[in-house]
Amino acid sequence: MIPSLVTLSGSPWDVLPPGIYPATFAEIEHGYAYNERRRFLFAGLIDASLHLAKAGCQIVFLDGSYVSAKPIPGDYDACWDPVGVDFTKLDPVFDDFDNGRANQKARFGGEFFPSTLMSLDIGAVFTEFFQIDRFTGKKKGILRITLSTDETIIRRMTS
């Protein structure tokens, strides 16, 4: 279950409390896809996650203003666990970081990083970087989606 958002002093929007929380796409849709922009971003997240799952990715972490109280997020941020991924099946867009990841954003509405990639901003992997609020530097939460057991992904992969 996704926890309720909390106020983080100095941050413009409420955020997830510190930690990594397991979530399903059904829960994410119910909790965050509540307007046209958010539904558009959610559709892109599902599309990207399907591509990753087909390449063998098991886990995606979700962050950004999408998992905050910001009414109209610009995009979402995600990282994916490369363990078990067949890189010959991975869509090249997931390795395209040019122009601020413009091709990823144009195709999926958000940006994706391998979870083991180091963020130069803090010198830590993206799963750690994502847990730092960019406005305050304080800890906040992210969501963890297990693609191999997620009903939404399973249903779409078999149809």
PDB file of N, CA and C in Angstrom, residues 75-143:
ATOM      1  N   ASP A  75       6.631  15.747 -15.810  1.00  0.00           N
ATOM      2  CA  ASP A  75       6.995  14.407 -16.231  1.00  0.00           C
ATOM      3  C   ASP A  75       7.082  13.527 -14.996  1.00  0.00           C
ATOM      4  N   TYR A  76       7.740  12.405 -15.134  1.00  0.00           N
ATOM      5  CA  TYR A  76       8.059  11.542 -13.997  1.00  0.00           C
ATOM      6  C   TYR A  76       9.503  11.111 -14.188  1.00  0.00           C
ATOM      7  N   ASP A  77      10.102  10.644 -13.128  1.00  0.00           N
ATOM      8  CA  ASP A  77      11.459  10.119 -13.186  1.00  0.00           C
ATOM      9  C   ASP A  77      11.402   8.659 -12.760  1.00  0.00           C
ATOM     10  N   ALA A  78      12.130   7.826 -13.467  1.00  0.00           N
ATOM     11  CA  ALA A  78      12.135   6.401 -13.130  1.00  0.00           C
ATOM     12  C   ALA A  78      13.541   5.852 -13.310  1.00  0.00           C
ATOM     13  N   CYS A  79      13.815   4.799 -12.580  1.00  0.00           N
ATOM     14  CA  CYS A  79      15.029   4.039 -12.833  1.00  0.00           C
ATOM     15  C   CYS A  79      14.664   2.562 -12.817  1.00  0.00           C
ATOM     16  N   TRP A  80      15.445   1.787 -13.509  1.00  0.00           N
ATOM     17  CA  TRP A  80      15.149   0.367 -13.687  1.00  0.00           C
ATOM     18  C   TRP A  80      16.360  -0.469 -13.316  1.00  0.00           C
ATOM     19  N   ASP A  81      16.062  -1.615 -12.734  1.00  0.00           N
ATOM     20  CA  ASP A  81      17.110  -2.530 -12.284  1.00  0.00           C
ATOM     21  C   ASP A  81      17.613  -3.332 -13.486  1.00  0.00           C
ATOM     22  N   PRO A  82      18.907  -3.251 -13.818  1.00  0.00           N
ATOM     23  CA  PRO A  82      19.420  -3.967 -14.981  1.00  0.00           C
ATOM     24  C   PRO A  82      19.648  -5.468 -14.765  1.00  0.00           C
ATOM     25  N   VAL A  83      19.517  -5.952 -13.538  1.00  0.00           N
ATOM     26  CA  VAL A  83      19.728  -7.377 -13.276  1.00  0.00           C
ATOM     27  C   VAL A  83      18.714  -8.197 -14.085  1.00  0.00           C
ATOM     28  N   GLY A  84      19.214  -9.125 -14.873  1.00  0.00           N
ATOM     29  CA  GLY A  84      18.363 -10.006 -15.660  1.00  0.00           C
ATOM     30  C   GLY A  84      17.940  -9.447 -17.003  1.00  0.00           C
ATOM     31  N   VAL A  85      18.329  -8.220 -17.307  1.00  0.00           N
ATOM     32  CA  VAL A  85      17.928  -7.604 -18.570  1.00  0.00           C
ATOM     33  C   VAL A  85      18.788  -8.151 -19.714  1.00  0.00           C
ATOM     34  N   ASP A  86      18.123  -8.535 -20.794  1.00  0.00           N
ATOM     35  CA  ASP A  86      18.794  -8.933 -22.025  1.00  0.00           C
ATOM     36  C   ASP A  86      18.954  -7.648 -22.842  1.00  0.00           C
ATOM     37  N   PHE A  87      20.152  -7.099 -22.821  1.00  0.00           N
ATOM     38  CA  PHE A  87      20.386  -5.801 -23.450  1.00  0.00           C
ATOM     39  C   PHE A  87      20.217  -5.832 -24.961  1.00  0.00           C
ATOM     40  N   THR A  88      20.227  -7.017 -25.571  1.00  0.00           N
ATOM     41  CA  THR A  88      19.962  -7.105 -27.006  1.00  0.00           C
ATOM     42  C   THR A  88      18.478  -6.874 -27.292  1.00  0.00           C
ATOM     43  N   LYS A  89      17.630  -7.032 -26.270  1.00  0.00           N
ATOM     44  CA  LYS A  89      16.192  -6.809 -26.423  1.00  0.00           C
ATOM     45  C   LYS A  89      15.751  -5.444 -25.905  1.00  0.00           C
ATOM     46  N   LEU A  90      16.662  -4.722 -25.298  1.00  0.00           N
ATOM     47  CA  LEU A  90      16.325  -3.433 -24.702  1.00  0.00           C
ATOM     48  C   LEU A  90      16.222  -2.362 -25.791  1.00  0.00           C
ATOM     49  N   ASP A  91      15.128  -1.660 -25.800  1.00  0.00           N
ATOM     50  CA  ASP A  91      14.927  -0.571 -26.750  1.00  0.00           C
ATOM     51  C   ASP A  91      16.054   0.451 -26.578  1.00  0.00           C
ATOM     52  N   PRO A  92      16.703   0.873 -27.651  1.00  0.00           N
ATOM     53  CA  PRO A  92      17.823   1.817 -27.552  1.00  0.00           C
ATOM     54  C   PRO A  92      17.464   3.151 -26.883  1.00  0.00           C
ATOM     55  N   VAL A  93      16.209   3.516 -26.842  1.00  0.00           N
ATOM     56  CA  VAL A  93      15.820   4.783 -26.217  1.00  0.00           C
ATOM     57  C   VAL A  93      16.193   4.807 -24.734  1.00  0.00           C
ATOM     58  N   PHE A  94      16.273   3.638 -24.089  1.00  0.00           N
ATOM     59  CA  PHE A  94      16.625   3.580 -22.673  1.00  0.00           C
ATOM     60  C   PHE A  94      18.111   3.857 -22.431  1.00  0.00           C
ATOM     61  N   ASP A  95      18.878   3.901 -23.502  1.00  0.00           N
ATOM     62  CA  ASP A  95      20.300   4.219 -23.404  1.00  0.00           C
ATOM     63  C   ASP A  95      20.610   5.576 -24.045  1.00  0.00           C
ATOM     64  N   ASP A  96      19.571   6.341 -24.334  1.00  0.00           N
ATOM     65  CA  ASP A  96      19.716   7.643 -24.987  1.00  0.00           C
ATOM     66  C   ASP A  96      19.518   8.750 -23.951  1.00  0.00           C
ATOM     67  N   PHE A  97      20.628   9.360 -23.540  1.00  0.00           N
ATOM     68  CA  PHE A  97      20.569  10.417 -22.522  1.00  0.00           C
ATOM     69  C   PHE A  97      20.844  11.801 -23.123  1.00  0.00           C
ATOM     70  N   ASP A  98      20.834  11.887 -24.458  1.00  0.00           N
ATOM     71  CA  ASP A  98      21.115  13.153 -25.129  1.00  0.00           C
ATOM     72  C   ASP A  98      20.006  14.177 -24.892  1.00  0.00           C
ATOM     73  N   ASN A  99      20.389  15.443 -24.973  1.00  0.00           N
ATOM     74  CA  ASN A  99      19.436  16.562 -24.881  1.00  0.00           C
ATOM     75  C   ASN A  99      18.486  16.438 -23.693  1.00  0.00           C
ATOM     76  N   GLY A 100      19.040  16.122 -22.525  1.00  0.00           N
ATOM     77  CA  GLY A 100      18.198  15.995 -21.329  1.00  0.00           C
ATOM     78  C   GLY A 100      17.189  14.873 -21.419  1.00  0.00           C
ATOM     79  N   ARG A 101      17.564  13.797 -22.116  1.00  0.00           N
ATOM     80  CA  ARG A 101      16.720  12.621 -22.307  1.00  0.00           C
ATOM     81  C   ARG A 101      15.442  12.955 -23.092  1.00  0.00           C
ATOM     82  N   ALA A 102      15.586  13.862 -24.059  1.00  0.00           N
ATOM     83  CA  ALA A 102      14.446  14.353 -24.843  1.00  0.00           C
ATOM     84  C   ALA A 102      13.688  13.227 -25.548  1.00  0.00           C
ATOM     85  N   ASN A 103      14.398  12.246 -26.094  1.00  0.00           N
ATOM     86  CA  ASN A 103      13.708  11.163 -26.804  1.00  0.00           C
ATOM     87  C   ASN A 103      12.894  10.292 -25.852  1.00  0.00           C
ATOM     88  N   GLN A 104      13.411  10.051 -24.656  1.00  0.00           N
ATOM     89  CA  GLN A 104      12.647   9.288 -23.662  1.00  0.00           C
ATOM     90  C   GLN A 104      11.378  10.048 -23.279  1.00  0.00           C
ATOM     91  N   LYS A 105      11.537  11.326 -23.009  1.00  0.00           N
ATOM     92  CA  LYS A 105      10.390  12.154 -22.604  1.00  0.00           C
ATOM     93  C   LYS A 105       9.359  12.251 -23.726  1.00  0.00           C
ATOM     94  N   ALA A 106       9.821  12.397 -24.964  1.00  0.00           N
ATOM     95  CA  ALA A 106       8.895  12.498 -26.088  1.00  0.00           C
ATOM     96  C   ALA A 106       8.114  11.195 -26.285  1.00  0.00           C
ATOM     97  N   ARG A 107       8.773  10.095 -26.062  1.00  0.00           N
ATOM     98  CA  ARG A 107       8.130   8.801 -26.302  1.00  0.00           C
ATOM     99  C   ARG A 107       7.283   8.317 -25.121  1.00  0.00           C
ATOM    100  N   PHE A 108       7.782   8.536 -23.890  1.00  0.00           N
ATOM    101  CA  PHE A 108       7.125   7.963 -22.722  1.00  0.00           C
ATOM    102  C   PHE A 108       6.610   8.986 -21.711  1.00  0.00           C
ATOM    103  N   GLY A 109       6.944  10.244 -21.886  1.00  0.00           N
ATOM    104  CA  GLY A 109       6.500  11.263 -20.940  1.00  0.00           C
ATOM    105  C   GLY A 109       7.380  11.403 -19.712  1.00  0.00           C
ATOM    106  N   GLY A 110       8.397  10.578 -19.608  1.00  0.00           N
ATOM    107  CA  GLY A 110       9.290  10.613 -18.455  1.00  0.00           C
ATOM    108  C   GLY A 110      10.669  10.154 -18.846  1.00  0.00           C
ATOM    109  N   GLU A 111      11.550  10.144 -17.867  1.00  0.00           N
ATOM    110  CA  GLU A 111      12.918   9.747 -18.146  1.00  0.00           C
ATOM    111  C   GLU A 111      13.324   8.558 -17.290  1.00  0.00           C
ATOM    112  N   PHE A 112      14.239   7.744 -17.853  1.00  0.00           N
ATOM    113  CA  PHE A 112      14.639   6.480 -17.249  1.00  0.00           C
ATOM    114  C   PHE A 112      16.146   6.372 -17.152  1.00  0.00           C
ATOM    115  N   PHE A 113      16.598   5.868 -16.009  1.00  0.00           N
ATOM    116  CA  PHE A 113      18.018   5.644 -15.768  1.00  0.00           C
ATOM    117  C   PHE A 113      18.196   4.229 -15.228  1.00  0.00           C
ATOM    118  N   PRO A 114      19.283   3.555 -15.568  1.00  0.00           N
ATOM    119  CA  PRO A 114      19.570   2.296 -14.870  1.00  0.00           C
ATOM    120  C   PRO A 114      19.752   2.604 -13.379  1.00  0.00           C
ATOM    121  N   SER A 115      19.180   1.783 -12.534  1.00  0.00           N
ATOM    122  CA  SER A 115      19.225   2.056 -11.088  1.00  0.00           C
ATOM    123  C   SER A 115      20.639   2.004 -10.526  1.00  0.00           C
ATOM    124  N   THR A 116      21.537   1.329 -11.218  1.00  0.00           N
ATOM    125  CA  THR A 116      22.918   1.196 -10.750  1.00  0.00           C
ATOM    126  C   THR A 116      23.833   2.299 -11.272  1.00  0.00           C
ATOM    127  N   LEU A 117      23.307   3.161 -12.127  1.00  0.00           N
ATOM    128  CA  LEU A 117      24.077   4.277 -12.668  1.00  0.00           C
ATOM    129  C   LEU A 117      24.290   5.318 -11.579  1.00  0.00           C
ATOM    130  N   MET A 118      25.492   5.874 -11.538  1.00  0.00           N
ATOM    131  CA  MET A 118      25.796   6.901 -10.546  1.00  0.00           C
ATOM    132  C   MET A 118      25.258   8.253 -10.992  1.00  0.00           C
ATOM    133  N   SER A 119      24.555   8.913 -10.099  1.00  0.00           N
ATOM    134  CA  SER A 119      24.136  10.293 -10.337  1.00  0.00           C
ATOM    135  C   SER A 119      25.305  11.189  -9.950  1.00  0.00           C
ATOM    136  N   LEU A 120      25.745  11.973 -10.882  1.00  0.00           N
ATOM    137  CA  LEU A 120      26.885  12.850 -10.607  1.00  0.00           C
ATOM    138  C   LEU A 120      26.511  13.954  -9.620  1.00  0.00           C
ATOM    139  N   ASP A 121      25.210  14.237  -9.477  1.00  0.00           N
ATOM    140  CA  ASP A 121      24.765  15.280  -8.557  1.00  0.00           C
ATOM    141  C   ASP A 121      25.164  14.994  -7.112  1.00  0.00           C
ATOM    142  N   ILE A 122      25.074  13.713  -6.705  1.00  0.00           N
ATOM    143  CA  ILE A 122      25.387  13.381  -5.308  1.00  0.00           C
ATOM    144  C   ILE A 122      26.411  12.260  -5.172  1.00  0.00           C
ATOM    145  N   GLY A 123      26.840  11.690  -6.299  1.00  0.00           N
ATOM    146  CA  GLY A 123      27.817  10.607  -6.232  1.00  0.00           C
ATOM    147  C   GLY A 123      27.240   9.331  -5.661  1.00  0.00           C
ATOM    148  N   ALA A 124      25.972   9.079  -5.961  1.00  0.00           N
ATOM    149  CA  ALA A 124      25.298   7.863  -5.490  1.00  0.00           C
ATOM    150  C   ALA A 124      24.439   7.323  -6.629  1.00  0.00           C
ATOM    151  N   VAL A 125      24.040   6.066  -6.521  1.00  0.00           N
ATOM    152  CA  VAL A 125      23.191   5.461  -7.547  1.00  0.00           C
ATOM    153  C   VAL A 125      21.819   6.131  -7.537  1.00  0.00           C
ATOM    154  N   PHE A 126      21.103   5.972  -8.637  1.00  0.00           N
ATOM    155  CA  PHE A 126      19.838   6.688  -8.804  1.00  0.00           C
ATOM    156  C   PHE A 126      18.775   6.336  -7.770  1.00  0.00           C
ATOM    157  N   THR A 127      18.768   5.108  -7.278  1.00  0.00           N
ATOM    158  CA  THR A 127      17.776   4.794  -6.239  1.00  0.00           C
ATOM    159  C   THR A 127      18.022   5.621  -4.979  1.00  0.00           C
ATOM    160  N   GLU A 128      19.253   5.987  -4.721  1.00  0.00           N
ATOM    161  CA  GLU A 128      19.556   6.864  -3.576  1.00  0.00           C
ATOM    162  C   GLU A 128      19.298   8.329  -3.932  1.00  0.00           C
ATOM    163  N   PHE A 129      19.714   8.738  -5.133  1.00  0.00           N
ATOM    164  CA  PHE A 129      19.490  10.106  -5.590  1.00  0.00           C
ATOM    165  C   PHE A 129      18.002  10.453  -5.578  1.00  0.00           C
ATOM    166  N   PHE A 130      17.174   9.531  -6.038  1.00  0.00           N
ATOM    167  CA  PHE A 130      15.730   9.768  -6.100  1.00  0.00           C
ATOM    168  C   PHE A 130      15.114   9.986  -4.719  1.00  0.00           C
ATOM    169  N   GLN A 131      15.775   9.544  -3.666  1.00  0.00           N
ATOM    170  CA  GLN A 131      15.217   9.675  -2.320  1.00  0.00           C
ATOM    171  C   GLN A 131      15.602  10.992  -1.639  1.00  0.00           C
ATOM    172  N   ILE A 132      16.146  11.913  -2.412  1.00  0.00           N
ATOM    173  CA  ILE A 132      16.503  13.222  -1.863  1.00  0.00           C
ATOM    174  C   ILE A 132      15.633  14.281  -2.531  1.00  0.00           C
ATOM    175  N   ASP A 133      14.922  15.045  -1.730  1.00  0.00           N
ATOM    176  CA  ASP A 133      14.080  16.114  -2.248  1.00  0.00           C
ATOM    177  C   ASP A 133      14.964  17.200  -2.852  1.00  0.00           C
ATOM    178  N   ARG A 134      14.701  17.562  -4.086  1.00  0.00           N
ATOM    179  CA  ARG A 134      15.580  18.507  -4.785  1.00  0.00           C
ATOM    180  C   ARG A 134      15.486  19.933  -4.256  1.00  0.00           C
ATOM    181  N   PHE A 135      14.398  20.259  -3.561  1.00  0.00           N
ATOM    182  CA  PHE A 135      14.230  21.614  -3.038  1.00  0.00           C
ATOM    183  C   PHE A 135      14.881  21.797  -1.668  1.00  0.00           C
ATOM    184  N   THR A 136      14.920  20.716  -0.889  1.00  0.00           N
ATOM    185  CA  THR A 136      15.368  20.842   0.503  1.00  0.00           C
ATOM    186  C   THR A 136      16.612  20.025   0.832  1.00  0.00           C
ATOM    187  N   GLY A 137      16.898  19.005   0.020  1.00  0.00           N
ATOM    188  CA  GLY A 137      17.990  18.096   0.337  1.00  0.00           C
ATOM    189  C   GLY A 137      17.623  17.064   1.384  1.00  0.00           C
ATOM    190  N   LYS A 138      16.357  17.074   1.828  1.00  0.00           N
ATOM    191  CA  LYS A 138      15.893  16.129   2.846  1.00  0.00           C
ATOM    192  C   LYS A 138      15.450  14.820   2.192  1.00  0.00           C
ATOM    193  N   LYS A 139      15.380  13.778   3.023  1.00  0.00           N
ATOM    194  CA  LYS A 139      14.958  12.460   2.549  1.00  0.00           C
ATOM    195  C   LYS A 139      13.464  12.454   2.248  1.00  0.00           C
ATOM    196  N   LYS A 140      13.109  11.701   1.199  1.00  0.00           N
ATOM    197  CA  LYS A 140      11.713  11.476   0.827  1.00  0.00           C
ATOM    198  C   LYS A 140      11.604  10.076   0.249  1.00  0.00           C
ATOM    199  N   GLY A 141      10.404   9.663  -0.072  1.00  0.00           N
ATOM    200  CA  GLY A 141      10.188   8.301  -0.541  1.00  0.00           C
ATOM    201  C   GLY A 141      10.061   8.170  -2.047  1.00  0.00           C
ATOM    202  N   ILE A 142      10.193   6.918  -2.507  1.00  0.00           N
ATOM    203  CA  ILE A 142       9.979   6.537  -3.897  1.00  0.00           C
ATOM    204  C   ILE A 142       9.169   5.240  -3.915  1.00  0.00           C
ATOM    205  N   LEU A 143       8.674   4.875  -5.086  1.00  0.00           N
ATOM    206  CA  LEU A 143       7.899   3.649  -5.236  1.00  0.00           C
ATOM    207  C   LEU A 143       8.706   2.598  -5.996  1.00  0.00           C
TER     208      LEU A 143
END
